[in-house]
PDB file of C-alpha atoms in Angstrom:
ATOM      1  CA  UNK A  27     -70.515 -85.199 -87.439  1.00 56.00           C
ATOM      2  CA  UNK A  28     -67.489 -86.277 -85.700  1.00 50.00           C
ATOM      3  CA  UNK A  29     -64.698 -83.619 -84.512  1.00 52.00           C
ATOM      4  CA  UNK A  30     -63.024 -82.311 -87.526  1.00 48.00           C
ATOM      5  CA  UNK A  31     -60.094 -80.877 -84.425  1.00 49.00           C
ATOM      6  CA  UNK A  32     -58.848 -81.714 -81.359  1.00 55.00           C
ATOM      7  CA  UNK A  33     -58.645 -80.507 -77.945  1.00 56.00           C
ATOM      8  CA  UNK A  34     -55.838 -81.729 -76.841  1.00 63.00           C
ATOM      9  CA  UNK A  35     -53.632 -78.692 -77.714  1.00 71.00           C
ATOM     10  CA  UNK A  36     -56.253 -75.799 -76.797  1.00 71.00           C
ATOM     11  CA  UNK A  37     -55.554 -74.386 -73.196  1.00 63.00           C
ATOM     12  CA  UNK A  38     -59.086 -73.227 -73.103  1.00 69.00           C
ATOM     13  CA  UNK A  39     -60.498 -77.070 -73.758  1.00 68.00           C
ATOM     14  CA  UNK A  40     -58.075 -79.289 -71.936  1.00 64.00           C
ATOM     15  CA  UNK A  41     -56.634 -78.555 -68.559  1.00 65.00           C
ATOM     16  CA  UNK A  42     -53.724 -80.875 -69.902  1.00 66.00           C
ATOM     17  CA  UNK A  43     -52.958 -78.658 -72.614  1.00 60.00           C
ATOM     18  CA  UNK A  44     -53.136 -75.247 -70.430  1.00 58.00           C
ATOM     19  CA  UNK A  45     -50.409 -76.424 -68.289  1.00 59.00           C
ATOM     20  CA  UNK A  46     -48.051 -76.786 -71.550  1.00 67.00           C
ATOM     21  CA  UNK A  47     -49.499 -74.071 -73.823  1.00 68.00           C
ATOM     22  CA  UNK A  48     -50.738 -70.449 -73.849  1.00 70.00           C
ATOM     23  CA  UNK A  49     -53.190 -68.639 -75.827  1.00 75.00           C
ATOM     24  CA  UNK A  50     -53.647 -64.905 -77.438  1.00 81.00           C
ATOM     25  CA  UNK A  51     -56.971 -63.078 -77.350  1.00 82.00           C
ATOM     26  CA  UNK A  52     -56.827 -60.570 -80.080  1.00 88.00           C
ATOM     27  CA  UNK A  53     -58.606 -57.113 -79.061  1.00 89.00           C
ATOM     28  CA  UNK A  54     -60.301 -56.157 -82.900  1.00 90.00           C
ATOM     29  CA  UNK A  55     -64.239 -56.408 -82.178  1.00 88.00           C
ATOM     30  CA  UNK A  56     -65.723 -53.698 -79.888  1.00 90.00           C
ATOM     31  CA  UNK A  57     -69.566 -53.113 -81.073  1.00 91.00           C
ATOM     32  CA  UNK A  58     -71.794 -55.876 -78.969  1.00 92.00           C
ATOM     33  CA  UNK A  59     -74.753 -56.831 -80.140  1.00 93.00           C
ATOM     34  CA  UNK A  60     -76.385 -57.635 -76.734  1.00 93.00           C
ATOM     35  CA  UNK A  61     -76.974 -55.984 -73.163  1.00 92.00           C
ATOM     36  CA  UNK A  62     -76.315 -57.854 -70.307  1.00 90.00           C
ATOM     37  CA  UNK A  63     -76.736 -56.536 -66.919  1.00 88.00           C
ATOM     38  CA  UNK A  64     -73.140 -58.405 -65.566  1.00 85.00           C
ATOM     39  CA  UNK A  65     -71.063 -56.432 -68.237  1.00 83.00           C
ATOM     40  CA  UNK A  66     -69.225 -53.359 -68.930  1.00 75.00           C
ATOM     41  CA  UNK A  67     -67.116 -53.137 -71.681  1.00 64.00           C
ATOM     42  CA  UNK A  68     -65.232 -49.869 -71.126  1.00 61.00           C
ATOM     43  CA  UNK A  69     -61.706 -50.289 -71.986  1.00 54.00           C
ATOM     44  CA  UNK A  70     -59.045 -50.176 -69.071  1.00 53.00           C
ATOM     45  CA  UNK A  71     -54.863 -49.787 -68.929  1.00 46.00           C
ATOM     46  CA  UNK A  72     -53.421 -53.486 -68.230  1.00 44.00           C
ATOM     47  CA  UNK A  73     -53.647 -53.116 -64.553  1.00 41.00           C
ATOM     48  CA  UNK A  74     -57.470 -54.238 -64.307  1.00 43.00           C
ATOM     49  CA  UNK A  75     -58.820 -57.541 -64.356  1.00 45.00           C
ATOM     50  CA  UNK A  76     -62.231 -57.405 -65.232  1.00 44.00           C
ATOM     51  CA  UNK A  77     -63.283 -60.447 -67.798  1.00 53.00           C
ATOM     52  CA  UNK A  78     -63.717 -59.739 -71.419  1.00 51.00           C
ATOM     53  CA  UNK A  79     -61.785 -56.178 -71.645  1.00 58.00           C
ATOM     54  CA  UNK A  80     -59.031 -54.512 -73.218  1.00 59.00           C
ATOM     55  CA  UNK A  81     -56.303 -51.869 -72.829  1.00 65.00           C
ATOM     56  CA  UNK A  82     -57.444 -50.785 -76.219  1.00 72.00           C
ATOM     57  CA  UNK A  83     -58.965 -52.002 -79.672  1.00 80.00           C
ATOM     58  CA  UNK A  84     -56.652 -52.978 -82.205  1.00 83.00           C
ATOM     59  CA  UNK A  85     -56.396 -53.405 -85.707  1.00 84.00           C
ATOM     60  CA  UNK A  86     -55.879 -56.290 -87.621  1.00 84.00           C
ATOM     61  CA  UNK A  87     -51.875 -55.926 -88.172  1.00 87.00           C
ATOM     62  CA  UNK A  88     -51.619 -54.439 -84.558  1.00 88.00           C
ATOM     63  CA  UNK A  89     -53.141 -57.832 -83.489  1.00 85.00           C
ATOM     64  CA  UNK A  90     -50.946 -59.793 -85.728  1.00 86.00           C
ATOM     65  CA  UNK A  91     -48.299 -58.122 -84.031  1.00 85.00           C
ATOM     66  CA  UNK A  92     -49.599 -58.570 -80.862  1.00 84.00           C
ATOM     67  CA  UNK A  93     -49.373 -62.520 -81.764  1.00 84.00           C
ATOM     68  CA  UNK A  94     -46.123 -62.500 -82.993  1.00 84.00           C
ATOM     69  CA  UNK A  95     -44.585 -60.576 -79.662  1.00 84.00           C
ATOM     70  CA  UNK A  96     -46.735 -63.222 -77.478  1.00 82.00           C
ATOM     71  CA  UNK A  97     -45.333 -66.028 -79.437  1.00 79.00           C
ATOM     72  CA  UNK A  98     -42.065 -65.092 -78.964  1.00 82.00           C
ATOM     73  CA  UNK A  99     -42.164 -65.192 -75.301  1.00 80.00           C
ATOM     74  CA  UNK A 100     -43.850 -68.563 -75.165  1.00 75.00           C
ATOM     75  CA  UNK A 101     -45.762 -71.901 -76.867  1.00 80.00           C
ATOM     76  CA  UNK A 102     -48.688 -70.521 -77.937  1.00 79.00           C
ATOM     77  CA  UNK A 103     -51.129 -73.110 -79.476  1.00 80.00           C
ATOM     78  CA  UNK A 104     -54.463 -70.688 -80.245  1.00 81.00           C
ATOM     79  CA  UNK A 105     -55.122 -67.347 -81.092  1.00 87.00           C
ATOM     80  CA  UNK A 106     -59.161 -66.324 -81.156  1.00 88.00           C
ATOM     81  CA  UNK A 107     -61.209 -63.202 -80.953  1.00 89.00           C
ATOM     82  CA  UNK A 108     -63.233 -63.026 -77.831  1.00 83.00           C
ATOM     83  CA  UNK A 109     -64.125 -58.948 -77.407  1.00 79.00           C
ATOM     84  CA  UNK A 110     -64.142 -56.286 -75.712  1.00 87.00           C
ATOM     85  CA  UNK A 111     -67.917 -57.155 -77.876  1.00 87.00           C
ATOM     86  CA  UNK A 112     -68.558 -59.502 -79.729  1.00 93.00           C
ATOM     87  CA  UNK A 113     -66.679 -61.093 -82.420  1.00 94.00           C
ATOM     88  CA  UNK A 114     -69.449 -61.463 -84.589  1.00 96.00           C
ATOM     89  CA  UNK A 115     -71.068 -58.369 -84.483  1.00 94.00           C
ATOM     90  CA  UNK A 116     -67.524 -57.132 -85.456  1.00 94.00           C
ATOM     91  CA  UNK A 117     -67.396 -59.967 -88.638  1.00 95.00           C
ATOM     92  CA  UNK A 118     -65.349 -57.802 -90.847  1.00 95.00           C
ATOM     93  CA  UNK A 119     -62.521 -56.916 -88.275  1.00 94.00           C
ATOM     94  CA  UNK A 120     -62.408 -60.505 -87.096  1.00 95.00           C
ATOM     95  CA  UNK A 121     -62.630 -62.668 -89.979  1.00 95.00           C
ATOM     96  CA  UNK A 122     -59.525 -60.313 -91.111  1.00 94.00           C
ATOM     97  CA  UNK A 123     -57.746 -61.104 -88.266  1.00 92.00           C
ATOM     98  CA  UNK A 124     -58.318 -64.789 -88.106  1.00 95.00           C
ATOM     99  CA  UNK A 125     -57.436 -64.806 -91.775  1.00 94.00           C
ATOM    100  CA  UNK A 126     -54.037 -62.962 -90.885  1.00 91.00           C
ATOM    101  CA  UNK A 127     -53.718 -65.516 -88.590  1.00 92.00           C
ATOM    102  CA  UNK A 128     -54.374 -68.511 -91.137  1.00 93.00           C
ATOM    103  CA  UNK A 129     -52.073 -67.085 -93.536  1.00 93.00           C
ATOM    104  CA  UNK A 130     -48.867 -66.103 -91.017  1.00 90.00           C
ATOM    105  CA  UNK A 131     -49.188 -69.641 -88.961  1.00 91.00           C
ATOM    106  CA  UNK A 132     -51.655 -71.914 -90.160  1.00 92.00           C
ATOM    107  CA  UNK A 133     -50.779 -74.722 -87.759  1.00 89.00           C
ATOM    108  CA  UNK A 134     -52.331 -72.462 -84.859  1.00 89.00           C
ATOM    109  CA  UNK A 135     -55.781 -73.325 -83.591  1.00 89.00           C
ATOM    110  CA  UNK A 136     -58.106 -70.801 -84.574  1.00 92.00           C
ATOM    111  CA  UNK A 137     -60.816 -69.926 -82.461  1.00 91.00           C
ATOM    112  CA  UNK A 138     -64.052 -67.380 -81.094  1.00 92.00           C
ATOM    113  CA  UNK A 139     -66.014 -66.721 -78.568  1.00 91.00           C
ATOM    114  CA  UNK A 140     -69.889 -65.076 -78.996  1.00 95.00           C
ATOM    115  CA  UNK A 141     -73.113 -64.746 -77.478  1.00 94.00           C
ATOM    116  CA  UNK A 142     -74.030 -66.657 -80.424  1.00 95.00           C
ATOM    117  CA  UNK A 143     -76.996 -63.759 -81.507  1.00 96.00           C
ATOM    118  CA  UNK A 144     -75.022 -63.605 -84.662  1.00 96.00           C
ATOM    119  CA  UNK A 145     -74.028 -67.050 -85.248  1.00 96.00           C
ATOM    120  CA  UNK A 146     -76.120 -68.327 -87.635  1.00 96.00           C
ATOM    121  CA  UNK A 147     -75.688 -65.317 -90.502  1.00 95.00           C
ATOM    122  CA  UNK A 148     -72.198 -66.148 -90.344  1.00 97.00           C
ATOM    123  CA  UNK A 149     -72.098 -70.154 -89.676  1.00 96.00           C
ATOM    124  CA  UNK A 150     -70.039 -70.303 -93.311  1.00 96.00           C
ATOM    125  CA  UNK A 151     -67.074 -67.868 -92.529  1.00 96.00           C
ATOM    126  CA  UNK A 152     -66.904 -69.520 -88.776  1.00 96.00           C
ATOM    127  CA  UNK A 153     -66.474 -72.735 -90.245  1.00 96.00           C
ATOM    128  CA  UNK A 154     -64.177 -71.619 -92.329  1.00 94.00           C
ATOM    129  CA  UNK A 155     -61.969 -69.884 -89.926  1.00 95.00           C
ATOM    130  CA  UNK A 156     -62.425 -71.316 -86.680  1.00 93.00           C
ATOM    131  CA  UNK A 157     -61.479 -74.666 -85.251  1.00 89.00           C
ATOM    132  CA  UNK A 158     -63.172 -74.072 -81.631  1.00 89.00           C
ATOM    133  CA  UNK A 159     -65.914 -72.074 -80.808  1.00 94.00           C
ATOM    134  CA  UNK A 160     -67.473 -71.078 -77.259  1.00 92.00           C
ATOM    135  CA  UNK A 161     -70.794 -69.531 -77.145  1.00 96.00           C
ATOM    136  CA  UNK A 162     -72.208 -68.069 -73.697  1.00 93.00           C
ATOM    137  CA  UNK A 163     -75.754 -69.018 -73.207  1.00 96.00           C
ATOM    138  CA  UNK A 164     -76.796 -68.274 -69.832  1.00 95.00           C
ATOM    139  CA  UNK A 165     -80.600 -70.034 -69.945  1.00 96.00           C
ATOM    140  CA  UNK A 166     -82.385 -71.711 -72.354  1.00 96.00           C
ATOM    141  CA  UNK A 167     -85.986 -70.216 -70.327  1.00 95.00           C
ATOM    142  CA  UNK A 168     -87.053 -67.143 -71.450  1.00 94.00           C
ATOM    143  CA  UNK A 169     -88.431 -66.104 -68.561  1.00 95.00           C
ATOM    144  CA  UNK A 170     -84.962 -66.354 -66.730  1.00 96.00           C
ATOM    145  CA  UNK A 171     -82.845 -64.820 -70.259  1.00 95.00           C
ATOM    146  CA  UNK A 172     -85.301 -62.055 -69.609  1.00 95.00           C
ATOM    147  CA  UNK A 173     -83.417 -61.062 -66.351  1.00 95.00           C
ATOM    148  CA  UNK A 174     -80.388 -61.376 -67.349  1.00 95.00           C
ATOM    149  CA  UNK A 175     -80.352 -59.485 -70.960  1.00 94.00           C
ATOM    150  CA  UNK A 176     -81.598 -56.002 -71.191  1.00 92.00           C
ATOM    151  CA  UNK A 177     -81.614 -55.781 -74.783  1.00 94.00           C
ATOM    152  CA  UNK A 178     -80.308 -57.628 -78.075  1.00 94.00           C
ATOM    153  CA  UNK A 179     -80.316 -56.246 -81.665  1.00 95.00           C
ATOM    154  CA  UNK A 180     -80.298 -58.771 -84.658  1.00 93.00           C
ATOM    155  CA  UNK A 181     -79.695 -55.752 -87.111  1.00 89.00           C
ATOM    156  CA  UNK A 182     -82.988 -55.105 -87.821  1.00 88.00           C
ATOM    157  CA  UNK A 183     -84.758 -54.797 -84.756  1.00 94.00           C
ATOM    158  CA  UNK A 184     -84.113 -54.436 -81.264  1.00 95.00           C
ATOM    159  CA  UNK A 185     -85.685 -57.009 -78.827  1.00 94.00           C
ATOM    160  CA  UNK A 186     -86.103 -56.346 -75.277  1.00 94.00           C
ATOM    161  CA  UNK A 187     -87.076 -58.274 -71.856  1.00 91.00           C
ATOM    162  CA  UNK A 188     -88.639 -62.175 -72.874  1.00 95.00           C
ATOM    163  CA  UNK A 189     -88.688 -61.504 -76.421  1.00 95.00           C
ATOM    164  CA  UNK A 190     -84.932 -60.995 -76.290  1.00 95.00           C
ATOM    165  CA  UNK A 191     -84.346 -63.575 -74.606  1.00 96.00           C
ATOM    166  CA  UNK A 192     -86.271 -65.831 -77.030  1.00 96.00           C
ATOM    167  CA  UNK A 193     -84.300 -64.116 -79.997  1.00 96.00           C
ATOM    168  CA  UNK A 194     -80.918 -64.720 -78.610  1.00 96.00           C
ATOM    169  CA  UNK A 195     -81.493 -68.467 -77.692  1.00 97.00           C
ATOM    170  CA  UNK A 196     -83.350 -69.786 -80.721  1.00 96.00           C
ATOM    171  CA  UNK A 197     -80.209 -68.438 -82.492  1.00 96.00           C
ATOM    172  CA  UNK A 198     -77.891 -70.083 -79.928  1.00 97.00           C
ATOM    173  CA  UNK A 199     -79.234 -73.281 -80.248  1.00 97.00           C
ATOM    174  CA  UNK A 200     -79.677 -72.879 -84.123  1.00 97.00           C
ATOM    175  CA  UNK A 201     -76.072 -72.054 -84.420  1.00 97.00           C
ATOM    176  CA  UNK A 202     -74.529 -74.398 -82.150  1.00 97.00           C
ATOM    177  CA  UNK A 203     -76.462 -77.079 -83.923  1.00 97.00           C
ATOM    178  CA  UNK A 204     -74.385 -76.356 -87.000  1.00 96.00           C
ATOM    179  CA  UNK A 205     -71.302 -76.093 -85.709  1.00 96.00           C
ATOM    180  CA  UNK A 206     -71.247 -79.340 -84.862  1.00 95.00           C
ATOM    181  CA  UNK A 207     -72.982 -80.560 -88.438  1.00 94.00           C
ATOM    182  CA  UNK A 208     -69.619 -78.847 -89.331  1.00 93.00           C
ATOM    183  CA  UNK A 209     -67.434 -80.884 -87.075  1.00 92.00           C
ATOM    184  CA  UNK A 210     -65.451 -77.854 -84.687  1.00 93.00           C
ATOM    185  CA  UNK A 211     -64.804 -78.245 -80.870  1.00 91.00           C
ATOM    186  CA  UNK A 212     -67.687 -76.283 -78.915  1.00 94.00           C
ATOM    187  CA  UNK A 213     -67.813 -75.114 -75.540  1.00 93.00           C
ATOM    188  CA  UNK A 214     -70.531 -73.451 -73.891  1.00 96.00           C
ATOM    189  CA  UNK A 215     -69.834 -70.812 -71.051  1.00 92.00           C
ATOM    190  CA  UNK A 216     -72.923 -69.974 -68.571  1.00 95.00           C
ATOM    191  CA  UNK A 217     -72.174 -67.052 -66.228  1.00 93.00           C
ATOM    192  CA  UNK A 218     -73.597 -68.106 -62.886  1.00 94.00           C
ATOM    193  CA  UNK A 219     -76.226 -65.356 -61.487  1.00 94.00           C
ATOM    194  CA  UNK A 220     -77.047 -66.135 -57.631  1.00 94.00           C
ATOM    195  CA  UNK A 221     -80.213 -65.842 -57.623  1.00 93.00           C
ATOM    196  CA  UNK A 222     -81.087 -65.598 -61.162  1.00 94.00           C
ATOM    197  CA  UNK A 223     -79.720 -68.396 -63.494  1.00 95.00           C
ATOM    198  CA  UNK A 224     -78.598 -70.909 -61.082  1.00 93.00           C
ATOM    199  CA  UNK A 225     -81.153 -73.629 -61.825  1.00 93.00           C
ATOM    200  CA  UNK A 226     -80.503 -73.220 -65.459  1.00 93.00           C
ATOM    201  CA  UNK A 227     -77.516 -74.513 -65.296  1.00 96.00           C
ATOM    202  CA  UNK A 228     -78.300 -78.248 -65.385  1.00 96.00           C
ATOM    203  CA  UNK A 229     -80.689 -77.752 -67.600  1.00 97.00           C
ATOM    204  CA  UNK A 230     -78.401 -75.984 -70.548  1.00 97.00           C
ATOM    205  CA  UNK A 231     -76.124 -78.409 -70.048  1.00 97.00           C
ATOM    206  CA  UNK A 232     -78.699 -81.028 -70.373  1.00 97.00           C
ATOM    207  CA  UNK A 233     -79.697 -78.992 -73.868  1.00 97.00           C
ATOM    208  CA  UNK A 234     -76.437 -78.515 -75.134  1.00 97.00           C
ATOM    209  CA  UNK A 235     -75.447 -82.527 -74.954  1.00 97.00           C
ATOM    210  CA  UNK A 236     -78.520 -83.235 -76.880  1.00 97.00           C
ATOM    211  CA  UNK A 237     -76.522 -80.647 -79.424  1.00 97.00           C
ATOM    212  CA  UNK A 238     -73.356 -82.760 -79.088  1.00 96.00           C
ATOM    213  CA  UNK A 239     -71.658 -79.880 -77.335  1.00 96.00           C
ATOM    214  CA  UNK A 240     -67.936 -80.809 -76.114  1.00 93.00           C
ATOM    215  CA  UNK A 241     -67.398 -79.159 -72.901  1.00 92.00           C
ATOM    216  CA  UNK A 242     -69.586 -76.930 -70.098  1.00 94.00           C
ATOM    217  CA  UNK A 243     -67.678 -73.850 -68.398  1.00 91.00           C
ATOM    218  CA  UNK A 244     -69.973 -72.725 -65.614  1.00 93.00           C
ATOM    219  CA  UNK A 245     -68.447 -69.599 -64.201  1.00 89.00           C
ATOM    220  CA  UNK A 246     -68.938 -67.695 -61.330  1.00 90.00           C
ATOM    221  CA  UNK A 247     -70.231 -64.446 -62.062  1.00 90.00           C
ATOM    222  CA  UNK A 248     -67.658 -61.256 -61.589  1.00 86.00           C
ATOM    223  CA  UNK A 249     -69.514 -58.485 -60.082  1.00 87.00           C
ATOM    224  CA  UNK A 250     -69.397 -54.958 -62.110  1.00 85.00           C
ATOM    225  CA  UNK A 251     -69.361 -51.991 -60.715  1.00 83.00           C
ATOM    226  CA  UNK A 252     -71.908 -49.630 -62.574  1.00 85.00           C
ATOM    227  CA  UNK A 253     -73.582 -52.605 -63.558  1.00 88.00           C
ATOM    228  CA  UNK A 254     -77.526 -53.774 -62.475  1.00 89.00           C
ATOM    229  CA  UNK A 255     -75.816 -57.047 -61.180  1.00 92.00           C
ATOM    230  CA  UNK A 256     -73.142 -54.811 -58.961  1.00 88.00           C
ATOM    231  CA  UNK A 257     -74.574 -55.772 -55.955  1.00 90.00           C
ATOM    232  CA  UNK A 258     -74.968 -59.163 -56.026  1.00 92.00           C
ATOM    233  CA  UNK A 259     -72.485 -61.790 -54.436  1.00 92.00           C
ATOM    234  CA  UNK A 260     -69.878 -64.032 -56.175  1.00 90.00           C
ATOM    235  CA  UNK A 261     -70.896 -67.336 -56.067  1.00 90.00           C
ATOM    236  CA  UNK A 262     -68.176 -69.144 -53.528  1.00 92.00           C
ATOM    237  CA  UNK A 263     -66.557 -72.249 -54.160  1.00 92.00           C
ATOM    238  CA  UNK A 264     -68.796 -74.751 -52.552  1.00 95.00           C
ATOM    239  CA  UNK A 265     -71.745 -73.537 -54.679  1.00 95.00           C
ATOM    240  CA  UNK A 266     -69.855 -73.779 -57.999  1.00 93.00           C
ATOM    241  CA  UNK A 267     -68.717 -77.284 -56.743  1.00 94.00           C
ATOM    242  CA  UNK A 268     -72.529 -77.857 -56.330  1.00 95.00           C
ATOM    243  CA  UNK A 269     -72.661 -77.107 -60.198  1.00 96.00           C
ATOM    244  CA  UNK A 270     -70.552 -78.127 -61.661  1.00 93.00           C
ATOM    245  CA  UNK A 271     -71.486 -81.209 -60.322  1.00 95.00           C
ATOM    246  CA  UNK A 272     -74.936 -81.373 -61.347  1.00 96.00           C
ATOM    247  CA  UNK A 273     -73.848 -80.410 -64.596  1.00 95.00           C
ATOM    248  CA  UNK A 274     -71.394 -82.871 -65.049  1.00 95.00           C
ATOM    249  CA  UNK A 275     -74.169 -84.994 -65.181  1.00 95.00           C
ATOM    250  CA  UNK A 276     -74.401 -84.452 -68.600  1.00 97.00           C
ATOM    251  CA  UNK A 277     -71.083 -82.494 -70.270  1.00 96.00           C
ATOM    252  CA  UNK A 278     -67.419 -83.034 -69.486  1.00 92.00           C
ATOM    253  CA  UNK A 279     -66.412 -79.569 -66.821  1.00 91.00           C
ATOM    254  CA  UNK A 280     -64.248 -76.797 -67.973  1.00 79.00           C
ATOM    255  CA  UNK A 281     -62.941 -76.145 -64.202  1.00 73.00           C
ATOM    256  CA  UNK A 282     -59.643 -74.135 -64.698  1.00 64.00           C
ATOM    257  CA  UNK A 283     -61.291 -71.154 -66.270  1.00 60.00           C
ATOM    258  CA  UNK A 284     -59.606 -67.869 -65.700  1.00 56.00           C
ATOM    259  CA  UNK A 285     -61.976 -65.617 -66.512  1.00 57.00           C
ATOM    260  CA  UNK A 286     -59.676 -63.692 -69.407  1.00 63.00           C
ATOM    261  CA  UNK A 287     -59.245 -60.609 -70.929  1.00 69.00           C
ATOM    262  CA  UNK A 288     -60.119 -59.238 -74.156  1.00 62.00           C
ATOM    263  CA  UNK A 289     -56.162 -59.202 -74.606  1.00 72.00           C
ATOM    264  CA  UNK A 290     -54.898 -62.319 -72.672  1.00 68.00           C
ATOM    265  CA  UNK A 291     -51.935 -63.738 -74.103  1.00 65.00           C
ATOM    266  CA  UNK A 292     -49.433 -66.433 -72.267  1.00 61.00           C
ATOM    267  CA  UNK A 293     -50.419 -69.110 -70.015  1.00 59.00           C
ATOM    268  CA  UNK A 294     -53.921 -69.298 -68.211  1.00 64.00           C
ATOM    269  CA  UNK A 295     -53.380 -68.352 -64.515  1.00 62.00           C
ATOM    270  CA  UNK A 296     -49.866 -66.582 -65.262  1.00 60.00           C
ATOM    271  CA  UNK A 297     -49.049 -62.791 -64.816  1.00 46.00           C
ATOM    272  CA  UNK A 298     -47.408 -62.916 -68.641  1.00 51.00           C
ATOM    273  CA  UNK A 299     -47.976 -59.064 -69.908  1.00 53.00           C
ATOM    274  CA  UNK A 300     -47.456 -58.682 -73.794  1.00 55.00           C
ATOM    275  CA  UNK A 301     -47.063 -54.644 -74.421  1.00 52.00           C
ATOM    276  CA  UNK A 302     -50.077 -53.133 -75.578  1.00 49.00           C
ATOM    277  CA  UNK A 303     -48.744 -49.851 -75.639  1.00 47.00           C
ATOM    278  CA  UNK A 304     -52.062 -48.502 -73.556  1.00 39.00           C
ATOM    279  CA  UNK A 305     -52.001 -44.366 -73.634  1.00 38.00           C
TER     280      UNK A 305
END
């Protein structure tokens, strides 16, 4: 199905739009359904600027007034849920708050951003909700998910080593097929692994344009400390140049990724705080 929206005014999907608009993560899903050996999602104060964390959780009105605050300081075209978990292992806390959003200004994108374990349970509130999705798949082999995921839990059971692996990506493919039955915007992050993941990254986006998949973010990995993937390099410059290229092949590039918070709100690239009144 063709694009029911539009990337023109979503910072995250158009590099023309992030140097006019901003965007507000809001903070309201903590539980993660998945393990991944790159991340640790213990919250922070504001000063730290590891991706995908938060000065704290909020609720659902705290987030709304999160937005409003950010709004006020700036254009803000989007407002999504992308952690400190993931959104869809949190469903109830963020379908509230993209609801809240809906209802207070329903001219903002909507958007979220998952590992994609859960999407296909909830493929009908998503569509309803969301206009853009991004779902991080970081291989499409088994064999190399294996070494990057410790664990995932689909509710019922917990899968480790290739059989997680397997779990998480026939639901990522499953549910990124239906998004775009549905018609939303999709992008497809890959966290770059020297060493580990590197090849895939051709081949997902290879996989994902057979899906109809919009736009490919690889991104360098961010080295965590107290994390099995602590001691491994950043990938430099030149290598993700190498990358992206290959995988331009077959997907427009996402190349002005900032690697956000949990709780980014203003511009990409800017030092814009919005008070989250850390304790």
């Amino acid at each position: 199905m063709e694009n029911r929206f539009h990337n023109t005014d979503h910072p995250c999907f158009s590099g023309k739009a992030a140097a006019r608009f901003g965007r507000v993560h809001l903070p309201v899903a903590p539980r993660c359904n998945i393990r991944c050996n790159y991340c640790n999602r213990l919250y922070d104060c504001p000063n730290e600027g590891r991706p995908g964390v938060t000065s704290r959780v909020m609720d659902t009105g705290e987030a709304l007034d999160f937005l409003e605050r950010a709004m006020a300081m700036g254009p803000i075209s989007v407002a999504g849920v992308a952690g400190p978990g993931d959104p869809l292992a949190n469903p109830r806390e963020t379908f509230a708050a993209l609801e809240l959003v809906r209802e207070a200004h329903p001219d903002l994108l909507r958007c979220l951003s998952t590992n994609g374990l859960a999407l296909p349970e909830h493929i009908d509130e998503v569509v309803s909700l969301a206009s853009h999705v991004t779902v991080t798949v970081n291989a499409v082999d088994e064999a190399v998910g294996s070494k990057v995921y410790r664990w995932v839990n689909t509710g019922d059971r917990v899968y480790r080593s290739r059989e997680a692996a397997a779990a998480l990506v026939e639901r990522q493919l499953k549910g990124i097929q239906r998004l775009k039955e549905a018609g939303l915007v999709v992008k497809v992050n890959t966290v770059v692994v020297p060493g580990v993941n590197e090849g895939q990254v051709p081949v997902i986006a290879s996989v994902m344009k057979d899906l109809g998949v919009d736009l490919y973010n690889a991104m360098p990995l961010f080295p965590v400390a107290g994390t099995p993937f602590a001691g491994l390099p950043e990938p430099g410059r030149a290598r993700m140049r190498e990358l992206r290229k290959a995988a331009g092949s077959y997907l427009p590039q996402m190349t002005h990724c900032a690697r956000c918070r949990a709780d980014a709100a203003g511009m990409i690239g800017t030092s814009q705080k919005v008070e989250t009144r850390c304790g």
